[in-house]
Structures are given as C-alpha cells and as structure tokens.
mmCIF file of C-alpha atoms and ligand atoms in Angstrom:
data_model
loop_
_atom_site.group_PDB
_atom_site.id
_atom_site.type_symbol
_atom_site.label_atom_id
_atom_site.label_comp_id
_atom_site.label_asym_id
_atom_site.label_seq_id
_atom_site.Cartn_x
_atom_site.Cartn_y
_atom_site.Cartn_z
ATOM 1 C CA MET A 425 61.520 83.199 -144.022
ATOM 2 C CA THR A 426 61.980 85.042 -140.713
ATOM 3 C CA ALA A 427 62.411 82.801 -137.687
ATOM 4 C CA PRO A 428 59.271 82.862 -135.452
ATOM 5 C CA SER A 429 60.077 83.214 -131.759
ATOM 6 C CA TRP A 430 61.339 79.960 -130.307
ATOM 7 C CA THR A 431 63.024 79.607 -126.950
ATOM 8 C CA ARG A 432 63.692 75.934 -126.452
ATOM 9 C CA ARG A 433 67.230 74.753 -127.000
ATOM 10 C CA HIS A 434 66.310 71.113 -126.818
ATOM 11 C CA ILE A 435 63.139 69.113 -127.665
ATOM 12 C CA LEU A 436 63.100 66.121 -125.289
ATOM 13 C CA SER A 437 59.471 65.794 -124.247
ATOM 14 C CA LEU A 438 56.090 67.300 -125.067
ATOM 15 C CA ALA A 439 54.978 67.219 -121.438
ATOM 16 C CA ASP A 440 55.308 70.936 -120.981
ATOM 17 C CA PHE A 441 54.673 72.191 -124.507
ATOM 18 C CA THR A 442 52.389 75.214 -124.721
ATOM 19 C CA PRO A 443 49.627 75.716 -127.268
ATOM 20 C CA ALA A 444 51.645 78.567 -128.789
ATOM 21 C CA GLU A 445 54.606 76.225 -129.289
ATOM 22 C CA TYR A 446 52.471 73.652 -131.035
ATOM 23 C CA ASP A 447 51.049 76.348 -133.286
ATOM 24 C CA VAL A 448 54.566 77.708 -134.185
ATOM 25 C CA ILE A 449 55.623 74.170 -135.155
ATOM 26 C CA LEU A 450 52.433 73.589 -137.180
ATOM 27 C CA GLN A 451 52.708 76.876 -139.047
ATOM 28 C CA THR A 452 56.450 76.424 -139.711
ATOM 29 C CA ALA A 453 55.871 72.891 -140.947
ATOM 30 C CA ALA A 454 53.097 74.216 -143.235
ATOM 31 C CA SER A 455 55.535 76.559 -144.898
ATOM 32 C CA PHE A 456 58.063 73.790 -145.356
ATOM 33 C CA ARG A 457 55.307 71.555 -146.759
ATOM 34 C CA GLU A 458 54.904 74.244 -149.425
ATOM 35 C CA VAL A 459 58.675 74.279 -150.045
ATOM 36 C CA LEU A 460 58.610 70.492 -150.490
ATOM 37 C CA SER A 461 55.941 70.828 -153.155
ATOM 38 C CA ARG A 462 58.178 73.093 -155.260
ATOM 39 C CA ARG A 463 60.491 71.936 -158.038
ATOM 40 C CA THR A 464 63.485 72.987 -155.984
ATOM 41 C CA LYS A 465 62.837 71.446 -152.592
ATOM 42 C CA LYS A 466 65.626 73.054 -150.730
ATOM 43 C CA VAL A 467 66.187 76.193 -148.650
ATOM 44 C CA PRO A 468 69.505 77.592 -147.346
ATOM 45 C CA ALA A 469 68.185 78.077 -143.774
ATOM 46 C CA LEU A 470 70.796 75.910 -142.036
ATOM 47 C CA GLN A 471 73.679 76.288 -144.479
ATOM 48 C CA GLY A 472 76.984 75.569 -142.738
ATOM 49 C CA GLN A 473 75.406 73.928 -139.765
ATOM 50 C CA VAL A 474 76.057 70.299 -138.827
ATOM 51 C CA VAL A 475 73.165 67.985 -137.899
ATOM 52 C CA THR A 476 74.269 64.616 -136.410
ATOM 53 C CA ASN A 477 72.021 61.647 -136.232
ATOM 54 C CA LEU A 478 72.979 59.464 -133.230
ATOM 55 C CA PHE A 479 70.759 56.410 -133.523
ATOM 56 C CA PHE A 480 71.744 53.726 -131.038
ATOM 57 C CA GLU A 481 68.626 51.722 -131.921
ATOM 58 C CA PRO A 482 67.299 50.559 -135.313
ATOM 59 C CA SER A 483 65.118 52.929 -137.288
ATOM 60 C CA THR A 484 63.933 53.240 -140.922
ATOM 61 C CA ARG A 485 61.670 56.244 -141.227
ATOM 62 C CA THR A 486 62.749 58.448 -138.322
ATOM 63 C CA ARG A 487 66.390 58.390 -139.156
ATOM 64 C CA SER A 488 65.931 58.908 -142.895
ATOM 65 C CA SER A 489 63.306 61.559 -142.284
ATOM 66 C CA PHE A 490 65.581 63.584 -140.071
ATOM 67 C CA GLU A 491 68.455 63.164 -142.530
ATOM 68 C CA LEU A 492 66.329 64.338 -145.461
ATOM 69 C CA ALA A 493 64.909 67.235 -143.399
ATOM 70 C CA ALA A 494 68.418 68.411 -142.552
ATOM 71 C CA LYS A 495 69.535 68.128 -146.181
ATOM 72 C CA ARG A 496 66.445 70.086 -147.437
ATOM 73 C CA LEU A 497 67.546 72.836 -145.049
ATOM 74 C CA SER A 498 71.044 72.725 -146.592
ATOM 75 C CA ALA A 499 72.731 71.512 -143.337
ATOM 76 C CA ASP A 500 75.654 69.062 -143.453
ATOM 77 C CA THR A 501 74.626 65.722 -142.008
ATOM 78 C CA LEU A 502 76.540 63.052 -140.128
ATOM 79 C CA ASN A 503 75.129 59.610 -139.398
ATOM 80 C CA PHE A 504 76.357 57.441 -136.613
ATOM 81 C CA THR A 505 75.658 53.681 -136.715
ATOM 82 C CA PRO A 506 76.497 51.847 -133.462
ATOM 83 C CA GLY A 507 77.498 48.519 -135.030
ATOM 84 C CA THR A 508 80.338 50.098 -137.045
ATOM 85 C CA SER A 509 81.382 52.665 -134.420
ATOM 86 C CA SER A 510 83.924 52.951 -131.621
ATOM 87 C CA LEU A 511 81.151 51.916 -129.174
ATOM 88 C CA THR A 512 82.211 48.358 -130.091
ATOM 89 C CA LYS A 513 85.684 49.308 -128.725
ATOM 90 C CA GLY A 514 84.285 50.447 -125.349
ATOM 91 C CA GLU A 515 83.740 54.147 -125.984
ATOM 92 C CA THR A 516 80.897 55.583 -123.881
ATOM 93 C CA ILE A 517 77.816 57.226 -125.396
ATOM 94 C CA LEU A 518 78.786 60.516 -123.874
ATOM 95 C CA ASP A 519 82.284 60.381 -125.346
ATOM 96 C CA THR A 520 80.726 59.577 -128.720
ATOM 97 C CA ALA A 521 78.561 62.697 -128.407
ATOM 98 C CA LYS A 522 81.572 64.765 -127.394
ATOM 99 C CA THR A 523 83.460 63.509 -130.444
ATOM 100 C CA TYR A 524 80.675 64.795 -132.683
ATOM 101 C CA LEU A 525 80.632 68.055 -130.714
ATOM 102 C CA ALA A 526 84.339 68.494 -131.416
ATOM 103 C CA MET A 527 83.610 68.117 -135.159
ATOM 104 C CA GLY A 528 81.342 71.158 -134.925
ATOM 105 C CA THR A 529 77.909 69.526 -134.495
ATOM 106 C CA ASP A 530 75.161 72.110 -133.991
ATOM 107 C CA LEU A 531 72.180 69.804 -133.558
ATOM 108 C CA MET A 532 72.046 66.210 -132.324
ATOM 109 C CA VAL A 533 69.174 63.906 -133.064
ATOM 110 C CA ILE A 534 69.275 61.021 -130.602
ATOM 111 C CA ARG A 535 67.535 57.664 -130.353
ATOM 112 C CA HIS A 536 68.312 55.126 -127.687
ATOM 113 C CA ARG A 537 66.562 52.090 -126.245
ATOM 114 C CA GLU A 538 66.961 53.419 -122.705
ATOM 115 C CA ALA A 539 64.706 56.248 -121.524
ATOM 116 C CA GLY A 540 66.616 59.380 -120.539
ATOM 117 C CA VAL A 541 69.673 59.148 -122.774
ATOM 118 C CA PRO A 542 68.849 62.258 -124.867
ATOM 119 C CA GLN A 543 68.159 64.171 -121.604
ATOM 120 C CA THR A 544 71.586 63.066 -120.227
ATOM 121 C CA ILE A 545 73.424 64.107 -123.351
ATOM 122 C CA ALA A 546 71.533 67.472 -123.462
ATOM 123 C CA ALA A 547 72.503 68.135 -119.856
ATOM 124 C CA ALA A 548 76.143 67.301 -120.619
ATOM 125 C CA MET A 549 76.157 69.653 -123.626
ATOM 126 C CA ASP A 550 74.621 72.430 -121.541
ATOM 127 C CA HIS A 551 77.235 71.817 -118.836
ATOM 128 C CA LEU A 552 79.939 72.271 -121.473
ATOM 129 C CA GLN A 553 78.135 75.396 -122.692
ATOM 130 C CA ALA A 554 78.328 73.890 -126.177
ATOM 131 C CA GLY A 555 75.238 75.631 -127.467
ATOM 132 C CA VAL A 556 74.182 72.314 -129.064
ATOM 133 C CA GLY A 557 70.471 71.513 -129.481
ATOM 134 C CA VAL A 558 69.370 67.970 -128.679
ATOM 135 C CA LEU A 559 66.310 66.389 -130.215
ATOM 136 C CA ASN A 560 64.855 63.218 -128.776
ATOM 137 C CA ALA A 561 64.107 60.820 -131.647
ATOM 138 C CA GLY A 562 62.733 58.141 -129.308
ATOM 139 C CA ASP A 563 64.057 57.092 -125.890
ATOM 140 C CA GLY A 564 62.945 53.689 -124.568
ATOM 141 C CA GLN A 565 59.282 53.734 -123.574
ATOM 142 C CA HIS A 566 59.478 57.394 -122.611
ATOM 143 C CA GLU A 567 58.847 59.794 -125.523
ATOM 144 C CA HIS A 568 59.008 60.340 -129.261
ATOM 145 C CA PRO A 569 58.145 64.025 -129.702
ATOM 146 C CA SER A 570 58.756 64.362 -133.450
ATOM 147 C CA GLN A 571 56.423 61.411 -134.119
ATOM 148 C CA ALA A 572 53.588 62.925 -132.128
ATOM 149 C CA LEU A 573 54.169 66.308 -133.800
ATOM 150 C CA LEU A 574 54.014 64.746 -137.263
ATOM 151 C CA ASP A 575 50.843 62.912 -136.280
ATOM 152 C CA LEU A 576 49.392 66.224 -135.029
ATOM 153 C CA PHE A 577 50.405 67.965 -138.261
ATOM 154 C CA THR A 578 48.883 65.172 -140.437
ATOM 155 C CA LEU A 579 45.537 65.492 -138.617
ATOM 156 C CA CYS A 580 45.534 69.324 -138.627
ATOM 157 C CA VAL A 581 46.434 69.538 -142.311
ATOM 158 C CA LEU A 582 43.571 67.198 -143.118
ATOM 159 C CA LEU A 583 41.215 69.497 -141.271
ATOM 160 C CA ASP A 584 42.637 72.771 -142.676
ATOM 161 C CA ALA A 585 45.505 72.471 -145.121
ATOM 162 C CA LYS A 586 46.122 76.213 -145.210
ATOM 163 C CA GLN A 587 46.128 76.929 -141.555
ATOM 164 C CA PRO A 588 46.896 73.809 -139.528
ATOM 165 C CA ARG A 589 46.500 74.685 -135.797
ATOM 166 C CA LEU A 590 46.074 72.872 -132.519
ATOM 167 C CA ALA A 591 42.508 74.119 -131.873
ATOM 168 C CA LEU A 592 41.203 72.182 -134.941
ATOM 169 C CA LEU A 593 41.262 69.004 -132.825
ATOM 170 C CA GLU A 594 39.117 70.367 -130.038
ATOM 171 C CA GLY A 595 36.245 67.972 -129.360
ATOM 172 C CA LYS A 596 37.422 65.382 -131.923
ATOM 173 C CA LYS A 597 37.340 61.777 -130.738
ATOM 174 C CA ILE A 598 40.669 60.097 -131.272
ATOM 175 C CA ALA A 599 41.198 56.400 -130.379
ATOM 176 C CA ILE A 600 44.673 54.976 -129.747
ATOM 177 C CA VAL A 601 44.650 51.202 -129.919
ATOM 178 C CA GLY A 602 47.152 48.488 -129.002
ATOM 179 C CA ASP A 603 50.374 48.203 -127.044
ATOM 180 C CA ILE A 604 50.174 51.464 -125.108
ATOM 181 C CA VAL A 605 52.429 50.505 -122.225
ATOM 182 C CA HIS A 606 55.527 49.972 -124.347
ATOM 183 C CA SER A 607 54.850 52.911 -126.635
ATOM 184 C CA ARG A 608 56.756 56.159 -126.506
ATOM 185 C CA VAL A 609 54.651 57.245 -129.514
ATOM 186 C CA ALA A 610 51.478 56.905 -127.388
ATOM 187 C CA ARG A 611 53.027 58.829 -124.470
ATOM 188 C CA SER A 612 54.065 61.820 -126.646
ATOM 189 C CA ASN A 613 50.696 61.761 -128.423
ATOM 190 C CA LEU A 614 48.927 61.810 -125.084
ATOM 191 C CA TRP A 615 50.582 65.177 -124.302
ATOM 192 C CA SER A 616 49.860 66.803 -127.671
ATOM 193 C CA LEU A 617 46.322 65.427 -128.120
ATOM 194 C CA THR A 618 45.146 66.218 -124.573
ATOM 195 C CA ALA A 619 46.630 69.756 -125.031
ATOM 196 C CA SER A 620 44.499 70.225 -128.114
ATOM 197 C CA GLY A 621 41.205 69.630 -126.298
ATOM 198 C CA ALA A 622 40.550 66.324 -128.070
ATOM 199 C CA GLU A 623 38.644 63.454 -126.493
ATOM 200 C CA VAL A 624 41.279 60.721 -126.371
ATOM 201 C CA HIS A 625 40.286 57.084 -125.922
ATOM 202 C CA LEU A 626 42.880 54.387 -125.262
ATOM 203 C CA ALA A 627 42.078 50.748 -125.926
ATOM 204 C CA GLY A 628 44.099 47.599 -125.347
ATOM 205 C CA PRO A 629 44.261 44.473 -123.220
ATOM 206 C CA PRO A 630 44.835 45.240 -119.506
ATOM 207 C CA THR A 631 48.386 43.854 -119.716
ATOM 208 C CA LEU A 632 49.208 46.518 -122.322
ATOM 209 C CA LEU A 633 47.058 49.337 -120.896
ATOM 210 C CA PRO A 634 47.583 49.811 -117.137
ATOM 211 C CA LYS A 635 45.186 52.116 -115.254
ATOM 212 C CA LEU A 636 48.079 54.394 -114.479
ATOM 213 C CA PHE A 637 47.636 55.910 -117.924
ATOM 214 C CA ALA A 638 44.589 57.799 -116.761
ATOM 215 C CA THR A 639 46.982 60.274 -115.000
ATOM 216 C CA TYR A 640 48.024 61.691 -118.424
ATOM 217 C CA GLY A 641 44.567 63.253 -118.715
ATOM 218 C CA GLU A 642 44.709 65.089 -115.377
ATOM 219 C CA ASN A 643 44.408 68.879 -115.632
ATOM 220 C CA ARG A 644 44.585 68.911 -119.455
ATOM 221 C CA PRO A 645 42.165 70.754 -121.756
ATOM 222 C CA GLY A 646 41.135 67.479 -123.406
ATOM 223 C CA SER A 647 39.786 64.317 -121.803
ATOM 224 C CA LEU A 648 41.252 60.836 -121.527
ATOM 225 C CA HIS A 649 39.312 57.560 -121.337
ATOM 226 C CA LEU A 650 40.602 53.977 -120.926
ATOM 227 C CA HIS A 651 38.926 50.861 -122.388
ATOM 228 C CA TRP A 652 39.920 47.217 -122.192
ATOM 229 C CA GLU A 653 37.700 46.469 -125.127
ATOM 230 C CA LEU A 654 37.953 47.933 -128.621
ATOM 231 C CA GLU A 655 34.278 48.771 -129.392
ATOM 232 C CA PRO A 656 33.672 51.706 -126.979
ATOM 233 C CA ALA A 657 36.890 53.380 -128.178
ATOM 234 C CA LEU A 658 35.907 53.072 -131.826
ATOM 235 C CA GLU A 659 32.306 54.259 -131.432
ATOM 236 C CA LYS A 660 31.927 57.521 -133.380
ATOM 237 C CA ALA A 661 35.682 58.060 -133.466
ATOM 238 C CA ASP A 662 37.012 60.643 -135.930
ATOM 239 C CA PHE A 663 40.506 59.184 -135.990
ATOM 240 C CA VAL A 664 42.014 55.908 -134.944
ATOM 241 C CA MET A 665 45.713 55.353 -134.274
ATOM 242 C CA ALA A 666 46.975 51.769 -134.267
ATOM 243 C CA LEU A 667 50.183 50.872 -132.477
ATOM 244 C CA ARG A 668 52.555 47.988 -133.109
ATOM 245 C CA LEU A 669 52.878 45.209 -130.574
ATOM 246 C CA GLN A 670 56.409 45.963 -129.376
ATOM 247 C CA ARG A 671 57.455 42.461 -128.654
ATOM 248 C CA GLU A 672 61.133 43.448 -128.350
ATOM 249 C CA ARG A 673 60.131 45.472 -125.268
ATOM 250 C CA MET A 674 57.993 42.759 -123.624
ATOM 251 C CA SER A 675 59.894 41.097 -120.796
ATOM 252 C CA GLN A 676 57.163 38.563 -120.115
ATOM 253 C CA HIS A 677 54.336 36.832 -121.846
ATOM 254 C CA LEU A 678 51.658 39.524 -122.021
ATOM 255 C CA LEU A 679 49.494 38.232 -124.800
ATOM 256 C CA PRO A 680 47.555 35.083 -125.580
ATOM 257 C CA SER A 681 48.439 34.754 -129.289
ATOM 258 C CA LEU A 682 48.752 37.116 -132.262
ATOM 259 C CA ARG A 683 45.666 35.613 -133.770
ATOM 260 C CA GLU A 684 43.628 36.208 -130.673
ATOM 261 C CA TYR A 685 44.998 39.706 -130.335
ATOM 262 C CA HIS A 686 43.993 40.502 -133.887
ATOM 263 C CA GLN A 687 40.507 39.137 -133.203
ATOM 264 C CA GLN A 688 40.127 41.370 -130.186
ATOM 265 C CA PHE A 689 41.962 44.538 -131.097
ATOM 266 C CA GLY A 690 43.010 44.310 -134.721
ATOM 267 C CA LEU A 691 41.615 47.093 -136.939
ATOM 268 C CA THR A 692 39.608 46.043 -139.972
ATOM 269 C CA HIS A 693 37.145 47.749 -142.348
ATOM 270 C CA ASP A 694 34.352 45.899 -140.661
ATOM 271 C CA ARG A 695 35.312 47.145 -137.181
ATOM 272 C CA LEU A 696 35.641 50.747 -138.405
ATOM 273 C CA ARG A 697 31.899 50.810 -139.158
ATOM 274 C CA LEU A 698 31.439 51.864 -135.541
ATOM 275 C CA CYS A 699 33.400 55.073 -136.206
ATOM 276 C CA GLN A 700 32.341 58.235 -137.998
ATOM 277 C CA PRO A 701 31.836 57.634 -141.739
ATOM 278 C CA GLN A 702 34.878 59.778 -142.631
ATOM 279 C CA VAL A 703 37.174 58.062 -140.101
ATOM 280 C CA ARG A 704 40.867 58.007 -140.970
ATOM 281 C CA VAL A 705 43.490 55.625 -139.544
ATOM 282 C CA LEU A 706 47.044 56.408 -138.501
ATOM 283 C CA HIS A 707 49.986 54.141 -137.649
ATOM 284 C CA PRO A 708 53.509 55.345 -136.808
ATOM 285 C CA GLY A 709 55.104 52.291 -138.488
ATOM 286 C CA PRO A 710 56.660 49.810 -138.703
ATOM 287 C CA VAL A 711 53.456 47.805 -139.247
ATOM 288 C CA ASN A 712 52.882 44.169 -138.483
ATOM 289 C CA ARG A 713 50.365 43.464 -141.233
ATOM 290 C CA GLY A 714 47.415 41.344 -140.091
ATOM 291 C CA VAL A 715 48.165 41.908 -136.406
ATOM 292 C CA GLU A 716 47.295 45.372 -135.262
ATOM 293 C CA ILE A 717 45.706 46.297 -138.635
ATOM 294 C CA SER A 718 44.513 44.243 -141.572
ATOM 295 C CA SER A 719 46.496 44.477 -144.803
ATOM 296 C CA GLU A 720 43.446 45.649 -146.704
ATOM 297 C CA LEU A 721 42.844 48.559 -144.336
ATOM 298 C CA MET A 722 46.498 49.528 -144.262
ATOM 299 C CA ASP A 723 46.531 49.776 -148.074
ATOM 300 C CA ASP A 724 43.188 51.601 -148.411
ATOM 301 C CA PRO A 725 44.028 55.145 -149.521
ATOM 302 C CA GLN A 726 40.507 56.316 -148.575
ATOM 303 C CA VAL A 727 41.091 55.457 -144.933
ATOM 304 C CA SER A 728 44.789 55.047 -144.201
ATOM 305 C CA LEU A 729 46.903 58.151 -143.455
ATOM 306 C CA ILE A 730 50.143 56.196 -143.166
ATOM 307 C CA PRO A 731 51.806 57.556 -146.318
ATOM 308 C CA GLN A 732 50.738 61.122 -145.348
ATOM 309 C CA GLN A 733 52.317 60.639 -141.927
ATOM 310 C CA VAL A 734 55.649 59.740 -143.549
ATOM 311 C CA THR A 735 55.457 62.699 -145.896
ATOM 312 C CA SER A 736 54.464 65.075 -143.045
ATOM 313 C CA GLY A 737 57.437 63.811 -141.100
ATOM 314 C CA VAL A 738 59.920 65.546 -143.306
ATOM 315 C CA ALA A 739 58.175 68.937 -143.179
ATOM 316 C CA VAL A 740 57.723 68.682 -139.383
ATOM 317 C CA ARG A 741 61.347 67.693 -138.784
ATOM 318 C CA MET A 742 62.478 70.508 -141.059
ATOM 319 C CA ALA A 743 60.416 72.833 -138.809
ATOM 320 C CA LEU A 744 62.001 71.449 -135.626
ATOM 321 C CA LEU A 745 65.571 71.646 -136.898
ATOM 322 C CA TYR A 746 64.921 75.082 -138.325
ATOM 323 C CA LEU A 747 63.429 76.487 -135.112
ATOM 324 C CA MET A 748 66.146 74.950 -132.950
ATOM 325 C CA GLY A 749 68.958 75.761 -135.393
ATOM 326 C CA SER A 750 68.238 79.262 -136.551
ATOM 327 C CA GLY A 751 66.517 80.587 -133.442
ATOM 328 C CA ARG A 752 69.204 79.027 -131.206
ATOM 329 C CA GLY A 753 66.667 78.704 -128.449
ATOM 330 C CA GLY A 754 67.514 78.787 -124.779
HETATM 331 C C1 NCD B 581 58.017 53.890 -133.482
HETATM 332 C C2 NCD B 581 59.180 53.900 -132.551
HETATM 333 O O1 NCD B 581 60.301 53.565 -132.932
HETATM 334 O O2 NCD B 581 58.951 54.281 -131.439
HETATM 335 N N1 NCD B 581 58.276 53.994 -134.851
HETATM 336 C C3 NCD B 581 58.589 55.190 -135.378
HETATM 337 O O3 NCD B 581 59.515 55.902 -134.934
HETATM 338 N N2 NCD B 581 58.013 55.553 -136.521
HETATM 339 C C4 NCD B 581 57.023 52.876 -133.132
HETATM 340 C C5 NCD B 581 57.380 51.418 -133.151
HETATM 341 O O4 NCD B 581 58.540 51.055 -133.067
HETATM 342 O O5 NCD B 581 56.429 50.635 -133.151
#
C-alpha cells in the first residue's frame, strides 16, 4: 500500500480537520478493514517503529484497540500504566514522555484526565525536534479524535461499505443524547459530524447541555440544534448516539436520580419509534445498562452498532498510526 498524502505530525483535535483529511482516513481505514478480514491480519507497514501507549487514566477499549492496531501494523508496542510507574516516585509526565522518547518511541498515544496534556507533550516533542507523532486518546473534557473517527467510519461503512466517505452523512439526522457537557466524545463528534453536512441534534437536561454548545455549529457545513427534551431530537433521526453519565467528572449534583434520568433521556425500543424505521444506535462505551440505554436495546443486533464501533476502532486506529507513522507528517 502506498501512503496517501498526509501532512499532520500530531492528531490532537478534529476542530480544523478538512473534508479531504476525513476522506483519507476513511479510505485508509477501509483498506485495513479488508486486511483484518483476511486470514493473516497483519501488514509490515510500521515494522521497526515503536508505538507507546501513555494512558494516565483508566481505559478498556481505547488502550487495547490502539495496542492491537499497532501490533497489526507490525510495530513494537510499549504500555505505560501510571499505578506501577515512576510517577508514583514523583517523576513528571513530561519526564516520563522523554524517557520513552529516549527508548526510540516514534508514536505516542496519550490519554489524561486533564485537557491539554497531549498538546503539551506534542509541543515539547516538537521543541526537541524529536520527530515523534502524538495522538490524543482522550484529554479531560476536551477531545477524543480517534473515537469520533471510528464513529464516523462505522456510520459511513454502514451507508457504503466499499467507499466510505464523509459526504455520505450529508443531510442525515444524527441525535447525540445525554451528558454532553462532560463528554470529549461529543465534542470531537461535533467537529466531524458538522463537517459532513449532517443535521446534528443534541439532547440532555440543561445541567448537562449548556447553550454554549450551539457555537460548535457556527460556520460549519452541517447544522446544530439543541434540545432539553428527548423527543424532538429523536423525531425522524437516522442515527442516535447515547453517552454515558460521566459521574466521575461531575463536581456537583447535576441530576435528580438515575431512575428519573432514564425516564427522561434513557433510550429504549419504545422511544426509538419516533426515529426513522431503520434507525441505528451508537454508544462509545463503557455503558451503564439501564441508565442511558436499556439493556434490551443495547443487546439488539438489529439496532445497536456498539460491537461494530469496537471492531471499526482497530481499523481506524491502524489508519491513524499508519498515516502518522509512514507519512511522517509535518
Ligand atoms: C469514552 C471516554 O473515555 O471518553 N470512552 C471511550 O473512550 N470509548 C467515553 C466515556 O468514558 O464515557
């Protein structure tokens, strides 16, 4: 496979991604999706390169997905776990990153509970002229680009498996429901979905969906609508994305009770009758069953795209590591 043109050294935010960049990622992910369907699911693209996962915050799917993606590209992988690291002895995050740089790391995948940490490390690496690419795997409430890209890929593949492309979402109604304010997944998705020309509808209680979110829709090809009730967001929706209530990020009491929240904003088969008949549901995981989505809906393979999202994640992350690693953008 010849590397398509890619000029970004780091992937930290989707705010300024161009349609052409989305399409390169979607096409590259589609070819890796094909590789992953083969008997030998591995390519030598990043042989000899070192991909380091620096996850300062818990993760199941994102960390494992990046690790598998790197391995499928034949890279060597290093995994850092804060609890058993020298951070417990007072080492700074930046010194930790420099340690992995000194071991020959080519790509760093970084998750941190504070917004801006991947950006800070990327700037430090550039200052050192290290040539290292930094990928933001979730920073505080800021962004989670690879999650939004795998969501985009899942939707586009569903619409055209052979040629997934951004324009397929033009005019589609996509509802994002739940704890928007604490969600980096929602923020990254807002950039990608409004870039596609989709009609994006956000729904949640006012404490979890401040008016400020309307600014994400300004001067974008798509449109953005805010609702403090579920029904108008679901009406005739093509896709619905549920978000977890991120209670670990709530500094104050923002909700009446989980039961009441489920009654008002929880997704169920019954509620989805307002949507298009073919509606499909996404959720980035981890799921709180019976809170943001009913167990029955989550497990319904006719409606739920959750397993496909996880599968797409590996192909999309292979595409990102490949583009950053072999193109050596920037
Ligand atoms: C999300 C995250 O960590 O931001 N999960 C994920 O990466 N798949 C969403 C969440 O924690 O609810």
